[in-house]
Short mmCIF file of C-alpha atoms in Angstrom, two decimals:
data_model
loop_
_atom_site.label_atom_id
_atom_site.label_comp_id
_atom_site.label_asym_id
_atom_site.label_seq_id
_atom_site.Cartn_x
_atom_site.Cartn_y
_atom_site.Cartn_z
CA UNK A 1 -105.11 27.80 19.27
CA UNK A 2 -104.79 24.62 17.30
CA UNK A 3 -102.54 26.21 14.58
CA UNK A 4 -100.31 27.31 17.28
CA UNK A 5 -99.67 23.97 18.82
CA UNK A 6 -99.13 22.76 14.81
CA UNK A 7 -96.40 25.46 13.97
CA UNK A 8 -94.73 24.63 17.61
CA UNK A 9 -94.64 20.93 16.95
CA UNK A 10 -93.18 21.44 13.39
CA UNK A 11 -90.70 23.81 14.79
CA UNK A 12 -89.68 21.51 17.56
CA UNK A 13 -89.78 18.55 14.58
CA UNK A 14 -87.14 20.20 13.11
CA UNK A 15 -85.07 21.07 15.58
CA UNK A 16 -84.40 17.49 16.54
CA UNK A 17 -83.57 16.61 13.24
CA UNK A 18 -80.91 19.04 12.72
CA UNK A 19 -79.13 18.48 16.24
CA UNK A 20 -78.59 14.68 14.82
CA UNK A 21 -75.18 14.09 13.89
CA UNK A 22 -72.83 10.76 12.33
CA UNK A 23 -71.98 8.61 15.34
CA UNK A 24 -67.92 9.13 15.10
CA UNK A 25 -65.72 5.74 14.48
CA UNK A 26 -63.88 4.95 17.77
CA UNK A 27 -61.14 6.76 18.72
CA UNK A 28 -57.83 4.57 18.89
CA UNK A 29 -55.76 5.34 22.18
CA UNK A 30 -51.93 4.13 21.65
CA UNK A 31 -50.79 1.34 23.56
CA UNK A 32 -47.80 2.06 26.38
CA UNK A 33 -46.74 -1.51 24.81
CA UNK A 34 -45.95 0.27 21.58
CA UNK A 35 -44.00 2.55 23.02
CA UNK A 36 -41.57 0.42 24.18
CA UNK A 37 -41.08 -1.84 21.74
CA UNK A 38 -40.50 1.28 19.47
CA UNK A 39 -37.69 1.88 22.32
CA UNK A 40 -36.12 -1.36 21.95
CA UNK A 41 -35.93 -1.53 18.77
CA UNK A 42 -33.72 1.75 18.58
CA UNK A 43 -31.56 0.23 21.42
CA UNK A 44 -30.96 -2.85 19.20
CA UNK A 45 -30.17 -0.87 16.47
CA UNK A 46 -27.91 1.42 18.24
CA UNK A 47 -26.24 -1.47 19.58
CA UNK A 48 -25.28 -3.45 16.21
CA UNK A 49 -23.89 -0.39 15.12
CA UNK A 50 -21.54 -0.27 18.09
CA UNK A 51 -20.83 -3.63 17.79
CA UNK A 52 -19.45 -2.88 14.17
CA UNK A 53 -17.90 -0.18 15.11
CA UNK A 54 -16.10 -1.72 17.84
CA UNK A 55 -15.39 -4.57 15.54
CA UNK A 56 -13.77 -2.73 12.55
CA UNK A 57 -11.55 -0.93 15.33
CA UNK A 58 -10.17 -4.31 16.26
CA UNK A 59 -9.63 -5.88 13.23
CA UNK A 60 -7.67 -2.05 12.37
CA UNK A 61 -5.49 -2.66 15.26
CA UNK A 62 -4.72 -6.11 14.93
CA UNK A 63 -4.21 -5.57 11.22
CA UNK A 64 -0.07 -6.26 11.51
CA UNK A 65 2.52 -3.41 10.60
CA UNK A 66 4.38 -3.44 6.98
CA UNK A 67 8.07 -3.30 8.07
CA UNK A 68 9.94 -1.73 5.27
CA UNK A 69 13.35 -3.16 4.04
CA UNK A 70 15.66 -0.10 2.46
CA UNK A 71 17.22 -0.70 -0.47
CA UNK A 72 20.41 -0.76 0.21
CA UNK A 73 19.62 -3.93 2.81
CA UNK A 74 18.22 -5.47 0.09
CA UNK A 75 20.64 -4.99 -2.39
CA UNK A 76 23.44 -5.93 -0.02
CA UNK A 77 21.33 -9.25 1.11
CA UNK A 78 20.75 -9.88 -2.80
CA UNK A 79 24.55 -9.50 -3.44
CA UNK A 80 25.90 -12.05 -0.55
CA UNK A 81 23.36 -14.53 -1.87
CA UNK A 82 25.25 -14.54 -5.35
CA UNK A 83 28.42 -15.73 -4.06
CA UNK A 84 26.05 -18.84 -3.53
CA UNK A 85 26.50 -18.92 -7.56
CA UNK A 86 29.95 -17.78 -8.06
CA UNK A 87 30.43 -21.60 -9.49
CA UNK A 88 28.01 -20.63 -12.41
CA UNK A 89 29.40 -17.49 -13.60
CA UNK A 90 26.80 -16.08 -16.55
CA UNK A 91 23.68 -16.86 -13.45
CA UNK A 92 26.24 -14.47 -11.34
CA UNK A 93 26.66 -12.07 -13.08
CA UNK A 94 23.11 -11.52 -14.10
CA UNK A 95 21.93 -11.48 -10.73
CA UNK A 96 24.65 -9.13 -9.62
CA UNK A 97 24.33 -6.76 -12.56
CA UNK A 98 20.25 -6.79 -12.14
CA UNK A 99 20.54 -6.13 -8.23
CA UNK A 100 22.84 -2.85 -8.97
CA UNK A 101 20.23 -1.97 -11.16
CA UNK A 102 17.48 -2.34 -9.14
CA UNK A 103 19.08 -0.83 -6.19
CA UNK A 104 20.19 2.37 -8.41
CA UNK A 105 16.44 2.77 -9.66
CA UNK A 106 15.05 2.50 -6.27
CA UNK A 107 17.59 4.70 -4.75
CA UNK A 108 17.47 7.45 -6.84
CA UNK A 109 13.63 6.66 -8.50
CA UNK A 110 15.79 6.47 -11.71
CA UNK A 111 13.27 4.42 -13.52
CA UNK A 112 15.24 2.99 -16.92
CA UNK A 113 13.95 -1.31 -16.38
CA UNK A 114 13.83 -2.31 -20.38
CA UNK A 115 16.91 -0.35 -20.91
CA UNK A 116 19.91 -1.37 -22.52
CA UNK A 117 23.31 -1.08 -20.59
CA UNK A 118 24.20 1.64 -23.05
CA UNK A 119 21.00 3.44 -22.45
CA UNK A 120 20.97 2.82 -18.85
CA UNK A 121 24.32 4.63 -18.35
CA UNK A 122 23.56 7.47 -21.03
CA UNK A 123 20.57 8.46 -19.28
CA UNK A 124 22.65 7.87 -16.00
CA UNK A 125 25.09 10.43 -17.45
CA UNK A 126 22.87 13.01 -17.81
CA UNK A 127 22.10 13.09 -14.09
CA UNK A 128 24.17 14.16 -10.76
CA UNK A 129 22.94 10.68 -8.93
CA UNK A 130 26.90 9.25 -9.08
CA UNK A 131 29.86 11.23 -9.14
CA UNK A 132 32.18 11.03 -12.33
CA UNK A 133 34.08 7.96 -10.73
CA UNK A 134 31.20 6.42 -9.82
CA UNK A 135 29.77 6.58 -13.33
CA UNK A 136 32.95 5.23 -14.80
CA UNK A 137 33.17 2.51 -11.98
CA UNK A 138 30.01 1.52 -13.19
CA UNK A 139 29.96 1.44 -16.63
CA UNK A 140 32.72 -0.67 -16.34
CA UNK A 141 31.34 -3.10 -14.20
CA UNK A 142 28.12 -3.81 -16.25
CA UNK A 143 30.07 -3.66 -19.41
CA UNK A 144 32.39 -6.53 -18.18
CA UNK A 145 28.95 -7.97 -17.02
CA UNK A 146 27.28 -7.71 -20.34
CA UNK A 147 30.79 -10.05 -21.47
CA UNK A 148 29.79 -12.89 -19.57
CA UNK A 149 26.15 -12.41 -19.95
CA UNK A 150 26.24 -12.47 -23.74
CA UNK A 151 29.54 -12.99 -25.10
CA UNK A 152 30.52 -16.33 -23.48
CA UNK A 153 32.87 -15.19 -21.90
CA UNK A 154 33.84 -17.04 -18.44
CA UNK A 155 35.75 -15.70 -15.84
CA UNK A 156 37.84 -16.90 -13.06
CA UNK A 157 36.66 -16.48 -9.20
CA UNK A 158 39.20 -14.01 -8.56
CA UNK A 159 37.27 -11.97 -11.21
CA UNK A 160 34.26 -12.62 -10.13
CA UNK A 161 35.09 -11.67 -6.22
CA UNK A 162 36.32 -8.44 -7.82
CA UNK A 163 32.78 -7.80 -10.17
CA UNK A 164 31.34 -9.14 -6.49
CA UNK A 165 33.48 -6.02 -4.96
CA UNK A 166 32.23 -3.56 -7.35
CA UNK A 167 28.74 -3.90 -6.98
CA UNK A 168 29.17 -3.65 -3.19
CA UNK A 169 31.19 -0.93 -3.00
CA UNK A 170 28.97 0.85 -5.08
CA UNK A 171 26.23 0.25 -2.76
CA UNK A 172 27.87 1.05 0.46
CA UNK A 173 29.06 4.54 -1.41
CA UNK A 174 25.72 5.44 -2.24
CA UNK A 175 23.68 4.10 0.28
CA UNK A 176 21.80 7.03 2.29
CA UNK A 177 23.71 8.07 5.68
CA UNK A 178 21.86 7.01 9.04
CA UNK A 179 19.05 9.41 10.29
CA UNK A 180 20.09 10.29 14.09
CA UNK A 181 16.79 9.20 16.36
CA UNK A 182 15.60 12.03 18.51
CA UNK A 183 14.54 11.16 21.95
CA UNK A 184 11.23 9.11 22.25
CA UNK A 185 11.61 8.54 18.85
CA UNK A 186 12.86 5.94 15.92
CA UNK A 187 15.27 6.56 13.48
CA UNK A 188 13.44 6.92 10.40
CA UNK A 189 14.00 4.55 7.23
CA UNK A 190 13.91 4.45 3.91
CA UNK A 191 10.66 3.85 1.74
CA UNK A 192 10.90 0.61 -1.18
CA UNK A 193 7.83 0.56 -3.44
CA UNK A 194 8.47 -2.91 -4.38
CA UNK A 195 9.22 -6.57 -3.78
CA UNK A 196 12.39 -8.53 -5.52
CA UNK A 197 10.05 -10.82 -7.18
CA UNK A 198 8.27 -8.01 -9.25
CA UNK A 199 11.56 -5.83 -9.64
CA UNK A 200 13.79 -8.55 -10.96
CA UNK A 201 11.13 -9.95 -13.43
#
């Protein structure tokens, strides 16, 4: 009877030290505070990025429009502002003779700037840019040009008004015909790459 009882309280001994267990570390319940500062902080962010959107859209819009001069505008604007020099004929004639030059090259994107006048109108011959009078018109008029430019010689006004003539004619000949506007919208014009400061240089 007594080694009964024993075996039953060992048994029962051992039982309650295997139903022990590690008390667990406390369990860590979010906050609903956390929540919604996680939630404002995505409206913020959503928010600056509108704002620079928004932004970048204005300063796009506001950004003002390149208006586009054609070349033939600016070569005939170029070639009234010479008569300003008719007095001084070798600062005449080079202005005239580089504005026909520069209006040629951006009219046709015949690109000849450290050329000679005898290469310039070589390589012009090769071409179908100017009809055979036009060539010859030409020639002559930056040959006479190249006279006063280099050879000392000076001119009278009258010859000067006629160089002046020559060079405009030229342009008005040449200069594209007017694009007919459809309705609702503009006439188109033409496109210049560049400014007279950095084409005359």
């Amino acid at each position: 009877m007594n080694v009964g009882t024993t075996n039953a309280g060992l048994n029962l001994a051992g039982y309650g030290t295997n139903g022990l267990r590690d008390i667990k570390p406390p369990v860590e319940i979010p906050s609903g505070w956390a929540w919604v500062w996680w939630g404002l902080g995505a409206l913020a962010l959503v928010a600056v990025l509108f704002w620079a959107w928004r932004y970048w859209q204005r300063r796009r819009t506001l950004q003002p429009a390149i208006t586009v001069i054609p070349a033939h505008v600016l070569a005939k604007q170029k070639l009234q502002e010479a008569l300003s020099r008719i007095g001084q004929p070798k600062e005449f004639c080079i202005l005239v003779s580089d504005t026909v030059r520069w209006y040629l090259e951006q009219r046709f994107d015949f690109r000849a700037p450290e050329r000679t006048t005898e290469e310039f109108l070589y390589e012009l011959q090769a071409t179908n840019l100017l009809t055979p009078d036009q060539k010859q018109s030409l020639g002559e008029f930056l040959n006479r040009c190249d006279l006063v430019k280099f050879a000392r010689y000076e001119p009278g006004e009258p010859e000067l008004h006629e160089l002046h003539g020559s060079a405009v004619r030229l342009v008005e000949e040449t200069e594209p015909l007017p694009v007919a506007a459809e309705p609702g919208a503009e006439a188109a014009t033409a496109n210049v790459g560049s400014t007279w400061d950095s084409a005359l240089k």
